[in-house]
C-alpha positions as MATLAB code, in Angstrom:
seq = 'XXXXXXXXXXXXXXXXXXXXXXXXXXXXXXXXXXXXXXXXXXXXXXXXXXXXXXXXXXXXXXXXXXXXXXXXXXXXXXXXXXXXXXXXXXXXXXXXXXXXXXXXXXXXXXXXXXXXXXXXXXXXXXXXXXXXXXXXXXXXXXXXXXXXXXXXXXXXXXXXXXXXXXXXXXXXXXXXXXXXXXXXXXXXXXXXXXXXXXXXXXXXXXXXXXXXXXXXXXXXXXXXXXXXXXXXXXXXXXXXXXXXXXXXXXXXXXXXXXXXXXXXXXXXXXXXXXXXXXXXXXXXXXXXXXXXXXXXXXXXXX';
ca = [
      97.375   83.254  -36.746;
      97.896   86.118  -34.169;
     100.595   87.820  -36.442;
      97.713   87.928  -39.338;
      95.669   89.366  -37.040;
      97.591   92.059  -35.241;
      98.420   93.331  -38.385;
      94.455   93.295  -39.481;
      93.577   95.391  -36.594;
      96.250   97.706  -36.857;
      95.431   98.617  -40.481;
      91.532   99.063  -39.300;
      92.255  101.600  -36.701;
      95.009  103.239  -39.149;
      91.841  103.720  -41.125;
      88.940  104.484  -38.877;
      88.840  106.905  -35.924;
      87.518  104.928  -33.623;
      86.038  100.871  -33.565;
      84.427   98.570  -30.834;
      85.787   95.260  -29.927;
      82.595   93.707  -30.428;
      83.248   94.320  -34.527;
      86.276   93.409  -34.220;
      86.341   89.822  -32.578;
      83.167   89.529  -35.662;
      85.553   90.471  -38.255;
      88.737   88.173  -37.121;
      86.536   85.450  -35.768;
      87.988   85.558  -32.591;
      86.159   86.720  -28.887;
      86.293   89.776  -27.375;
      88.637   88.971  -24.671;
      91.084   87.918  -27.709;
      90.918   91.077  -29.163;
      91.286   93.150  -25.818;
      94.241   90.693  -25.456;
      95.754   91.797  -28.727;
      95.320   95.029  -27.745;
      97.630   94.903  -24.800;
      99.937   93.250  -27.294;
      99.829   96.035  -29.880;
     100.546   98.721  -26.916;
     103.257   96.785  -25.654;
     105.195   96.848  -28.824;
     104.754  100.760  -28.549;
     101.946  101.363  -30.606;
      99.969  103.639  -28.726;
      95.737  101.886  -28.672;
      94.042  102.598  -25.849;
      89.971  101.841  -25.404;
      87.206  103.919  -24.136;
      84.092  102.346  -22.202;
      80.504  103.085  -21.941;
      78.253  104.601  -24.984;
      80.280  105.931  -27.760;
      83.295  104.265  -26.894;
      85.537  101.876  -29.102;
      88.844  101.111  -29.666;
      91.386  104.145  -31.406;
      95.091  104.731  -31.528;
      95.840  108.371  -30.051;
      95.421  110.844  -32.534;
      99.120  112.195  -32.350;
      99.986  108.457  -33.540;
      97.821  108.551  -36.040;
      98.964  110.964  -37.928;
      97.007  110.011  -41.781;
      94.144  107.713  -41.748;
      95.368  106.872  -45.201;
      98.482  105.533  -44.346;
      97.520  102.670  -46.742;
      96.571  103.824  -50.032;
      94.986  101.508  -52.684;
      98.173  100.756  -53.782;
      99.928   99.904  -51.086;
      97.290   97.466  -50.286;
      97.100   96.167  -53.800;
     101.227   95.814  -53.400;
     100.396   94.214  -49.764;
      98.041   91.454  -51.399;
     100.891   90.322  -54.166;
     102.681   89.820  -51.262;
     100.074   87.803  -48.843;
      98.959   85.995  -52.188;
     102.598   84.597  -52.525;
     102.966   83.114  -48.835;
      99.236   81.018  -50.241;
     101.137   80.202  -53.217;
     104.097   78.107  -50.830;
     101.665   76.847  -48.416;
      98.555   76.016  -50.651;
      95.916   77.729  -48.531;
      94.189   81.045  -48.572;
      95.194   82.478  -45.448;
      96.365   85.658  -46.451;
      93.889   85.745  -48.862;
      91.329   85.546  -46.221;
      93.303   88.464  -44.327;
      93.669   90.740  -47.327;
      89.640   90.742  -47.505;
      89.123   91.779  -44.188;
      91.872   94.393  -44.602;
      90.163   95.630  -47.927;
      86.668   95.278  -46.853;
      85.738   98.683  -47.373;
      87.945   99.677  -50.126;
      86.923   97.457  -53.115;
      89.711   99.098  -55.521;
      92.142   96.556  -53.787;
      90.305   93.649  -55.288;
      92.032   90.910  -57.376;
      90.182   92.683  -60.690;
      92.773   95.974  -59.828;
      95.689   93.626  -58.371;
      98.367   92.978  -61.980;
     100.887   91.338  -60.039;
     101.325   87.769  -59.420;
     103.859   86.016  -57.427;
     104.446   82.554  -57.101;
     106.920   81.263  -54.661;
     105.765   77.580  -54.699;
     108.561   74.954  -56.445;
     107.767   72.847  -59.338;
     106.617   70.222  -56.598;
     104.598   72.111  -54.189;
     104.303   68.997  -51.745;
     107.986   69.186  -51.674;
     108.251   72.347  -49.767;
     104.943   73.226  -48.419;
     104.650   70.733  -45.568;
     108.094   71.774  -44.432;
     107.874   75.213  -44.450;
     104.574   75.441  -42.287;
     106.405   72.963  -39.822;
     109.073   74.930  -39.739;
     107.129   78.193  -39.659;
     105.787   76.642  -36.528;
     108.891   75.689  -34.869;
     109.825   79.049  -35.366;
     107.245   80.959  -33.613;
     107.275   78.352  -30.549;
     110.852   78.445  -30.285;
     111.414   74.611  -30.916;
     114.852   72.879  -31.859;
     114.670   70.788  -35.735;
     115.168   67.481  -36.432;
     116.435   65.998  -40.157;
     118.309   64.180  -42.586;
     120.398   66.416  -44.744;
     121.638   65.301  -47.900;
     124.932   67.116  -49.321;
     127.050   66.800  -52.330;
     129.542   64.369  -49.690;
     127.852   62.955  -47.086;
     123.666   62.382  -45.516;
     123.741   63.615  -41.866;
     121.614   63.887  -38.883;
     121.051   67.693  -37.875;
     119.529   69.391  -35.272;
     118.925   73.036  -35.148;
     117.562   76.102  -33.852;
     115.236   77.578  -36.947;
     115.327   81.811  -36.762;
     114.404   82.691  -40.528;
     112.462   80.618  -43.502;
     114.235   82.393  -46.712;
     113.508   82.247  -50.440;
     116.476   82.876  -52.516;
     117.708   81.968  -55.593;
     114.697   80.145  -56.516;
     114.730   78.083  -53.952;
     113.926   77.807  -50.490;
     115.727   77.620  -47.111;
     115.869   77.549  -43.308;
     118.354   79.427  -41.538;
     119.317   79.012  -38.022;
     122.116   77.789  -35.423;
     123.039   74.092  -35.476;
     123.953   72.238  -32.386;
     126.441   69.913  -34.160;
     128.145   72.414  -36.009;
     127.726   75.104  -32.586;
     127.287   77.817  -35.727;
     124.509   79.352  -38.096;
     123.924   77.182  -41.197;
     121.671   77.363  -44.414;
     119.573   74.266  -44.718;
     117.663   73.692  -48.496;
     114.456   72.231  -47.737;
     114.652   70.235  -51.349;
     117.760   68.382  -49.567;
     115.822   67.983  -45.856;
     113.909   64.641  -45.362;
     112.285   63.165  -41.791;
     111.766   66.619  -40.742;
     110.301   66.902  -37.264;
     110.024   69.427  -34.733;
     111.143   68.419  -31.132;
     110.213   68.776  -27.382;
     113.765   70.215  -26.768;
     113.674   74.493  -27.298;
     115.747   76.533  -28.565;
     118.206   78.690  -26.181;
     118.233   82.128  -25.512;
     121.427   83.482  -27.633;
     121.958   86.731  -29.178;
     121.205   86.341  -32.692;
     122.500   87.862  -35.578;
     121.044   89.575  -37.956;
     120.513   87.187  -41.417;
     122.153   88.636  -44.467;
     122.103   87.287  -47.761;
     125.299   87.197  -48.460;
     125.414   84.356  -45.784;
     124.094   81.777  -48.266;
     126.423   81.996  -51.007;
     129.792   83.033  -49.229;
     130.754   80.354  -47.335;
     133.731   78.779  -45.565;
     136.066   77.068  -48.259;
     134.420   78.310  -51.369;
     136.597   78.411  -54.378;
     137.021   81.083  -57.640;
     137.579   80.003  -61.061;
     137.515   81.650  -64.477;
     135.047   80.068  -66.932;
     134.992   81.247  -70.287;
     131.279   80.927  -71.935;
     130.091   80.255  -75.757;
     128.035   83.282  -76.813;
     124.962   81.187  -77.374;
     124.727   81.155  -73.824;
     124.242   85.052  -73.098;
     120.584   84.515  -72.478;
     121.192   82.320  -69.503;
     123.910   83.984  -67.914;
     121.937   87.227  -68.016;
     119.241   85.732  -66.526;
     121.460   84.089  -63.529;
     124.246   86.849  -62.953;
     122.848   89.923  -64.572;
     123.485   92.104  -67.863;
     126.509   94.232  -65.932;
     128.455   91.049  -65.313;
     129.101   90.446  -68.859;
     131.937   91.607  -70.786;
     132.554   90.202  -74.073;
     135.552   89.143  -75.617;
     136.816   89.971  -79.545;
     134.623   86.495  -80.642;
     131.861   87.468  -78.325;
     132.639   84.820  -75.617;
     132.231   85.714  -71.990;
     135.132   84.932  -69.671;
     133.598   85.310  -66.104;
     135.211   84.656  -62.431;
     132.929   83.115  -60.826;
     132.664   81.903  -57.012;
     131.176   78.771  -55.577;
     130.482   76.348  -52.249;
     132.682   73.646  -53.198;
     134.033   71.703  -56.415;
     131.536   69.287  -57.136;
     128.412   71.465  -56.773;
     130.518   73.893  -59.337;
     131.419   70.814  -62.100;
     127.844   69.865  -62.062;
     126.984   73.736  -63.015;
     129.782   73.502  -65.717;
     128.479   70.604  -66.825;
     124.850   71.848  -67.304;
     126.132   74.084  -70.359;
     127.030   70.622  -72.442;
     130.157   71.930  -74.566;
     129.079   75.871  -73.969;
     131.279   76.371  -71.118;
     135.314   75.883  -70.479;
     136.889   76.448  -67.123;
     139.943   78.161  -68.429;
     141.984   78.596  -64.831;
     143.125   77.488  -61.978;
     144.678   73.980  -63.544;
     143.750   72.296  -60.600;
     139.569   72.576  -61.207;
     140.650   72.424  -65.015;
     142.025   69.300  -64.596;
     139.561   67.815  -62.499;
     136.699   68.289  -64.424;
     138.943   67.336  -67.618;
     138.879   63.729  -65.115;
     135.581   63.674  -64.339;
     134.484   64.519  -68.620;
     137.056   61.605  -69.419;
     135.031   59.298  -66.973;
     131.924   60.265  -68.081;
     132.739   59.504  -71.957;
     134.566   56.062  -71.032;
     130.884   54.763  -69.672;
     129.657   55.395  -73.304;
     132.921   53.694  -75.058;
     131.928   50.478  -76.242;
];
């Protein structure tokens, strides 16, 4: 991919004073026209790279620019390959991989033997995700409009959208862009996304705003409730919310307000902690998942 490789050359003339493009389009694979194409690229983003002719010449970024040709230690490239080695764990491949050796080439202390960090982003069914995030990925970078299925907790629809960011969060993974139905930015969960296709139609030039996280979990018509948890459960809720979220009670129960989409999604999370968990206030989600407890035990009364 281009990206992969811009980034590649970059680092090489971070590190050397001076290489041809001959060595380079050997390294990346790629002919020497691509590389003095990539070159045009890099200056046009403002990095200054210009390239000399004749004997002696090569490829350099101006010396002013340069500033510390180690500008990547060994550690930041052994951080940089936990990093590349977790977009191959999603899609399956060694891409980065493959990129992280050329990067490293002459610096052998970034090898996997020095590299103690290991980050796996793939989901329990890696065929699940991996197909749709490199379509997706691809949509992305050739500006292309979505097509899919979405299943939610009320209803399967037909979407259509404008992808802008793939995001992994909360364990799981998403696409986040602006949906023609809706005429607003949405969170999609690629678990929930089936007949996924990209389209001929592309995507229209809008200014886009910038992604935060807070967009996935705050959203219109979310609702609060108190939720009172058994003590056995302290394990789980650090691991989900966090130590400083706690607060124990005089029996060591934790009574927690917690926020969420919408009511069913939130009963089936009650739910999940079996007799561990009691939604203490308001009634109304108190009473409704007293309803929906009292028609779960009625399918077992015989």
């Amino acid at each position: 991919m281009k990206i992969d490789r811009l980034i590649g050359i970059l680092s090489l003339l971070l590190q050397r004073d001076k290489i041809t493009s001959a060595e380079l389009a050997e390294k990346f694979e790629v002919s020497r026209r691509t590389i003095l194409r990539d070159i045009e690229t890099l200056n046009q983003s403002g990095i200054p790279v210009f390239a000399e002719q004749g004997q002696g010449g090569g490829i350099s970024v101006m010396e002013g620019y340069k500033m510390d040709r180690t500008l990547l230690s060994s550690e930041d490239m052994r951080a940089i390959l936990s990093g590349l080695q977790s977009l191959d764990s999603v899609s399956g491949t060694n891409r980065y991989r493959r990129l992280m050796e050329k990067l490293s080439a002459d610096d052998r202390s970034s090898a996997d033997a020095d590299n103690h960090i290991i980050i796996d982003l793939s989901s329990w069914d890696k065929s699940a995700v991996a197909d749709k995030i490199e379509l997706i990925k691809q949509s992305i970078e050739k500006r292309h409009i979505i097509a899919f299925s979405y299943f939610s907790p009320s209803s399967e629809t037909q979407r259509k959208i404008e992808p802008y960011h793939l995001v992994f969060q909360w364990s799981s993974w998403y696409v986040w862009g602006f949906c023609t139905d809706r005429g607003d930015y949405r969170m999609f969960k690629l678990t929930r996304m089936t007949e996924l296709k990209m389209t001929d139609e592309k995507c229209e030039d809008r200014e886009v705003p910038e992604y935060t996280c807070d967009k996935l979990r705050h959203t219109k018509g979310e609702i609060e409730a108190q939720v009172r948890f058994d003590r056995s459960q302290k394990w789980r809720l650090i691991d989900e919310f966090g130590k400083d979220m706690l607060h124990a009670d005089e029996n060591g129960d934790f009574l927690m307000t917690l926020t969420w989409e919408d009511e069913p999604t939130f009963y089936r999370y009650i739910l999940s902690f079996g007799d561990s968990a009691e939604i203490v206030s308001p009634d109304e989600y108190r009473n409704g998942f007293a309803a929906i407890v009292k028609n779960i035990c009625g399918r077992y009364e015989t």
